[in-house]
């Protein structure tokens, strides 16, 4: 064992001290250890240099170095155990800091579709007037969709609504009006019902036409119901939905199942009545076709037209949602692109209306 070797060994011990003090993790410690004890490390080089010593010195020197190596290994192991213990302590402390009563991460709930929002709103408005919600099938018979509504097979009014016919002779309902006779049959007079739902037309799509859209049928039958009742209810719906008086106009409209029949238009909310693609540049939007229930329809529903009268309307829910939420293109309502739905500056009410 030469003096320089003894010095080197001392150096290796000092190095171990420094490395152990500097290591903050078990991994770092492991790396430092293998560097120090490895072939290229201080001790490794020392061991390798033994071969250059005179024969008789090799044994004692090797022993000395190996002892040092063993001591250093033990010190690293001790340091590692200490770090691991500290890590465990920390994990335990972390577990104690975990409070299971804290609220979990907030997951956005999404909101209802604009059409659903107006539908619920109108259901609530009309519930206050005693209307109940009914529904009918989307796959309808010729009888309820046309025949019972005073539209016989060869009637030209069938051309008003291009129909998706099914191979079994049934059809996809072209309006919610089939619910009228169904409700009369089921409930009898007097009657206040609304029937919201999806309807289908064989249409070419554009900004204001879709092959699938939503209507909300309304029907009120009682003794002495008149056009005054009809107009009062229509006005109530619109002023409640838009939270203010809405400019409307009433003009004659032809529907075989009402007499007289009307088209109730509202001033276009998208352009403010100046004309845009959504209102076909007229400034008006057909939103509420309506009229007094035709005696033939009452009869089809088993109601005596001499005893009872009534009104019906077929609110365009999809169009109403477009007006209320400023949706310029009907196709936006059926797309997943939320930017198409709400134009904030056009919004009158909250975008999210939740039914409680
Ligand atoms: N069902 C008619 C349509 O879809 C609308 C309507 C309903 C008209 C009720 C008058 C009365 O075109």
mmCIF file of N, CA, C and O and ligand atoms in Angstrom, residues 149 160-161 174-178 180 199 201 213 215-218 254-255 257-258 261-263 288-292 311-315, ligand 1:
data_model
loop_
_atom_site.group_PDB
_atom_site.id
_atom_site.type_symbol
_atom_site.label_atom_id
_atom_site.label_comp_id
_atom_site.label_asym_id
_atom_site.label_seq_id
_atom_site.Cartn_x
_atom_site.Cartn_y
_atom_site.Cartn_z
ATOM 1 N N UNK A 149 -107.865 14.495 -40.717
ATOM 2 C CA UNK A 149 -107.685 15.944 -40.675
ATOM 3 C C UNK A 149 -108.314 16.608 -41.904
ATOM 4 O O UNK A 149 -107.878 17.680 -42.337
ATOM 5 N N UNK A 160 -99.137 19.925 -50.170
ATOM 6 C CA UNK A 160 -98.520 20.958 -49.335
ATOM 7 C C UNK A 160 -97.375 20.384 -48.511
ATOM 8 O O UNK A 160 -96.458 21.080 -48.135
ATOM 9 N N UNK A 161 -97.503 19.128 -48.200
ATOM 10 C CA UNK A 161 -96.493 18.522 -47.346
ATOM 11 C C UNK A 161 -95.914 17.293 -48.038
ATOM 12 O O UNK A 161 -96.566 16.268 -48.130
ATOM 13 N N UNK A 174 -95.955 14.233 -40.972
ATOM 14 C CA UNK A 174 -95.485 15.473 -41.588
ATOM 15 C C UNK A 174 -95.753 16.670 -40.693
ATOM 16 O O UNK A 174 -95.297 17.773 -40.964
ATOM 17 N N UNK A 175 -96.542 16.451 -39.644
ATOM 18 C CA UNK A 175 -96.834 17.505 -38.666
ATOM 19 C C UNK A 175 -97.306 16.835 -37.368
ATOM 20 O O UNK A 175 -97.490 15.615 -37.330
ATOM 21 N N UNK A 176 -97.462 17.644 -36.326
ATOM 22 C CA UNK A 176 -97.924 17.073 -35.064
ATOM 23 C C UNK A 176 -99.456 17.032 -34.997
ATOM 24 O O UNK A 176 -100.025 16.548 -34.017
ATOM 25 N N UNK A 177 -100.115 17.513 -36.068
ATOM 26 C CA UNK A 177 -101.578 17.553 -36.056
ATOM 27 C C UNK A 177 -102.270 16.191 -35.879
ATOM 28 O O UNK A 177 -103.393 16.148 -35.368
ATOM 29 N N UNK A 178 -101.654 15.064 -36.288
ATOM 30 C CA UNK A 178 -102.316 13.784 -36.007
ATOM 31 C C UNK A 178 -102.644 13.608 -34.519
ATOM 32 O O UNK A 178 -103.573 12.875 -34.166
ATOM 33 N N UNK A 180 -104.049 15.654 -32.735
ATOM 34 C CA UNK A 180 -105.354 16.262 -32.444
ATOM 35 C C UNK A 180 -106.442 15.204 -32.297
ATOM 36 O O UNK A 180 -107.104 15.106 -31.265
ATOM 37 N N UNK A 199 -91.147 16.107 -36.541
ATOM 38 C CA UNK A 199 -91.917 15.866 -37.757
ATOM 39 C C UNK A 199 -90.960 15.816 -38.948
ATOM 40 O O UNK A 199 -89.823 16.276 -38.843
ATOM 41 N N UNK A 201 -90.383 16.026 -43.316
ATOM 42 C CA UNK A 201 -90.859 16.391 -44.653
ATOM 43 C C UNK A 201 -89.780 16.103 -45.684
ATOM 44 O O UNK A 201 -88.596 16.324 -45.418
ATOM 45 N N UNK A 213 -87.739 18.382 -38.245
ATOM 46 C CA UNK A 213 -87.783 19.547 -37.363
ATOM 47 C C UNK A 213 -88.838 19.316 -36.288
ATOM 48 O O UNK A 213 -89.447 18.240 -36.217
ATOM 49 N N UNK A 215 -92.241 20.549 -33.993
ATOM 50 C CA UNK A 215 -93.441 21.378 -33.865
ATOM 51 C C UNK A 215 -94.023 21.161 -32.483
ATOM 52 O O UNK A 215 -93.679 20.206 -31.783
ATOM 53 N N UNK A 216 -94.919 22.065 -32.124
ATOM 54 C CA UNK A 216 -95.664 21.861 -30.893
ATOM 55 C C UNK A 216 -97.128 22.140 -31.221
ATOM 56 O O UNK A 216 -97.501 23.274 -31.537
ATOM 57 N N UNK A 217 -97.902 21.090 -31.199
ATOM 58 C CA UNK A 217 -99.314 21.207 -31.527
ATOM 59 C C UNK A 217 -100.073 21.651 -30.281
ATOM 60 O O UNK A 217 -99.758 21.222 -29.170
ATOM 61 N N UNK A 218 -101.039 22.528 -30.490
ATOM 62 C CA UNK A 218 -101.888 22.926 -29.371
ATOM 63 C C UNK A 218 -103.340 22.727 -29.780
ATOM 64 O O UNK A 218 -103.697 22.917 -30.940
ATOM 65 N N UNK A 254 -104.449 28.696 -45.354
ATOM 66 C CA UNK A 254 -105.314 27.558 -45.650
ATOM 67 C C UNK A 254 -104.746 26.253 -45.120
ATOM 68 O O UNK A 254 -103.625 25.857 -45.440
ATOM 69 N N UNK A 255 -105.518 25.634 -44.281
ATOM 70 C CA UNK A 255 -105.225 24.275 -43.815
ATOM 71 C C UNK A 255 -106.575 23.569 -43.756
ATOM 72 O O UNK A 255 -107.503 24.095 -43.152
ATOM 73 N N UNK A 257 -107.807 21.361 -42.089
ATOM 74 C CA UNK A 257 -108.346 20.948 -40.786
ATOM 75 C C UNK A 257 -108.746 22.108 -39.897
ATOM 76 O O UNK A 257 -109.116 21.916 -38.736
ATOM 77 N N UNK A 258 -108.639 23.332 -40.398
ATOM 78 C CA UNK A 258 -109.139 24.481 -39.635
ATOM 79 C C UNK A 258 -109.993 25.372 -40.537
ATOM 80 O O UNK A 258 -109.789 25.432 -41.739
ATOM 81 N N UNK A 261 -108.662 29.568 -41.093
ATOM 82 C CA UNK A 261 -107.270 29.269 -40.750
ATOM 83 C C UNK A 261 -106.422 30.521 -40.885
ATOM 84 O O UNK A 261 -106.739 31.431 -41.656
ATOM 85 N N UNK A 262 -105.359 30.578 -40.097
ATOM 86 C CA UNK A 262 -104.478 31.761 -40.116
ATOM 87 C C UNK A 262 -103.017 31.363 -40.169
ATOM 88 O O UNK A 262 -102.634 30.278 -39.734
ATOM 89 N N UNK A 263 -102.251 32.302 -40.665
ATOM 90 C CA UNK A 263 -100.798 32.223 -40.515
ATOM 91 C C UNK A 263 -100.428 33.363 -39.586
ATOM 92 O O UNK A 263 -100.733 34.521 -39.874
ATOM 93 N N UNK A 288 -96.510 30.451 -36.417
ATOM 94 C CA UNK A 288 -97.663 29.880 -35.739
ATOM 95 C C UNK A 288 -98.874 29.727 -36.645
ATOM 96 O O UNK A 288 -99.806 30.509 -36.560
ATOM 97 N N UNK A 289 -98.883 28.711 -37.486
ATOM 98 C CA UNK A 289 -100.100 28.462 -38.242
ATOM 99 C C UNK A 289 -101.186 27.993 -37.273
ATOM 100 O O UNK A 289 -100.897 27.241 -36.350
ATOM 101 N N UNK A 290 -102.409 28.474 -37.467
ATOM 102 C CA UNK A 290 -103.440 28.143 -36.486
ATOM 103 C C UNK A 290 -104.835 28.350 -37.086
ATOM 104 O O UNK A 290 -104.969 28.775 -38.222
ATOM 105 N N UNK A 291 -105.844 28.059 -36.310
ATOM 106 C CA UNK A 291 -107.205 28.276 -36.790
ATOM 107 C C UNK A 291 -108.218 27.589 -35.894
ATOM 108 O O UNK A 291 -107.873 26.979 -34.883
ATOM 109 N N UNK A 292 -109.491 27.710 -36.297
ATOM 110 C CA UNK A 292 -110.562 27.066 -35.540
ATOM 111 C C UNK A 292 -110.752 25.660 -36.107
ATOM 112 O O UNK A 292 -110.843 25.468 -37.320
ATOM 113 N N UNK A 311 -109.889 25.640 -30.962
ATOM 114 C CA UNK A 311 -108.821 26.140 -31.843
ATOM 115 C C UNK A 311 -107.640 25.180 -31.803
ATOM 116 O O UNK A 311 -107.500 24.390 -30.859
ATOM 117 N N UNK A 312 -106.834 25.267 -32.843
ATOM 118 C CA UNK A 312 -105.616 24.449 -32.892
ATOM 119 C C UNK A 312 -104.498 25.313 -33.450
ATOM 120 O O UNK A 312 -104.740 26.250 -34.209
ATOM 121 N N UNK A 313 -103.305 25.012 -33.029
ATOM 122 C CA UNK A 313 -102.149 25.694 -33.628
ATOM 123 C C UNK A 313 -101.011 24.701 -33.770
ATOM 124 O O UNK A 313 -100.957 23.678 -33.072
ATOM 125 N N UNK A 314 -100.122 24.995 -34.701
ATOM 126 C CA UNK A 314 -98.976 24.107 -34.925
ATOM 127 C C UNK A 314 -97.694 24.925 -34.882
ATOM 128 O O UNK A 314 -97.106 25.257 -35.904
ATOM 129 N N UNK A 315 -97.295 25.257 -33.667
ATOM 130 C CA UNK A 315 -96.123 26.119 -33.471
ATOM 131 C C UNK A 315 -94.854 25.482 -34.029
ATOM 132 O O UNK A 315 -94.567 24.315 -33.772
HETATM 133 N N1 LIG B 1 -100.081 21.158 -39.120
HETATM 134 C C1 LIG B 1 -99.894 22.371 -39.854
HETATM 135 C C2 LIG B 1 -98.554 22.325 -40.580
HETATM 136 O O1 LIG B 1 -97.695 21.654 -40.141
HETATM 137 C C3 LIG B 1 -99.919 23.555 -38.981
HETATM 138 C C4 LIG B 1 -101.249 23.812 -38.308
HETATM 139 C C5 LIG B 1 -101.549 23.208 -37.122
HETATM 140 C C6 LIG B 1 -102.158 24.677 -38.873
HETATM 141 C C7 LIG B 1 -102.763 23.471 -36.505
HETATM 142 C C8 LIG B 1 -103.348 24.955 -38.250
HETATM 143 C C9 LIG B 1 -103.644 24.339 -37.073
HETATM 144 O O2 LIG B 1 -98.349 22.971 -41.579
#
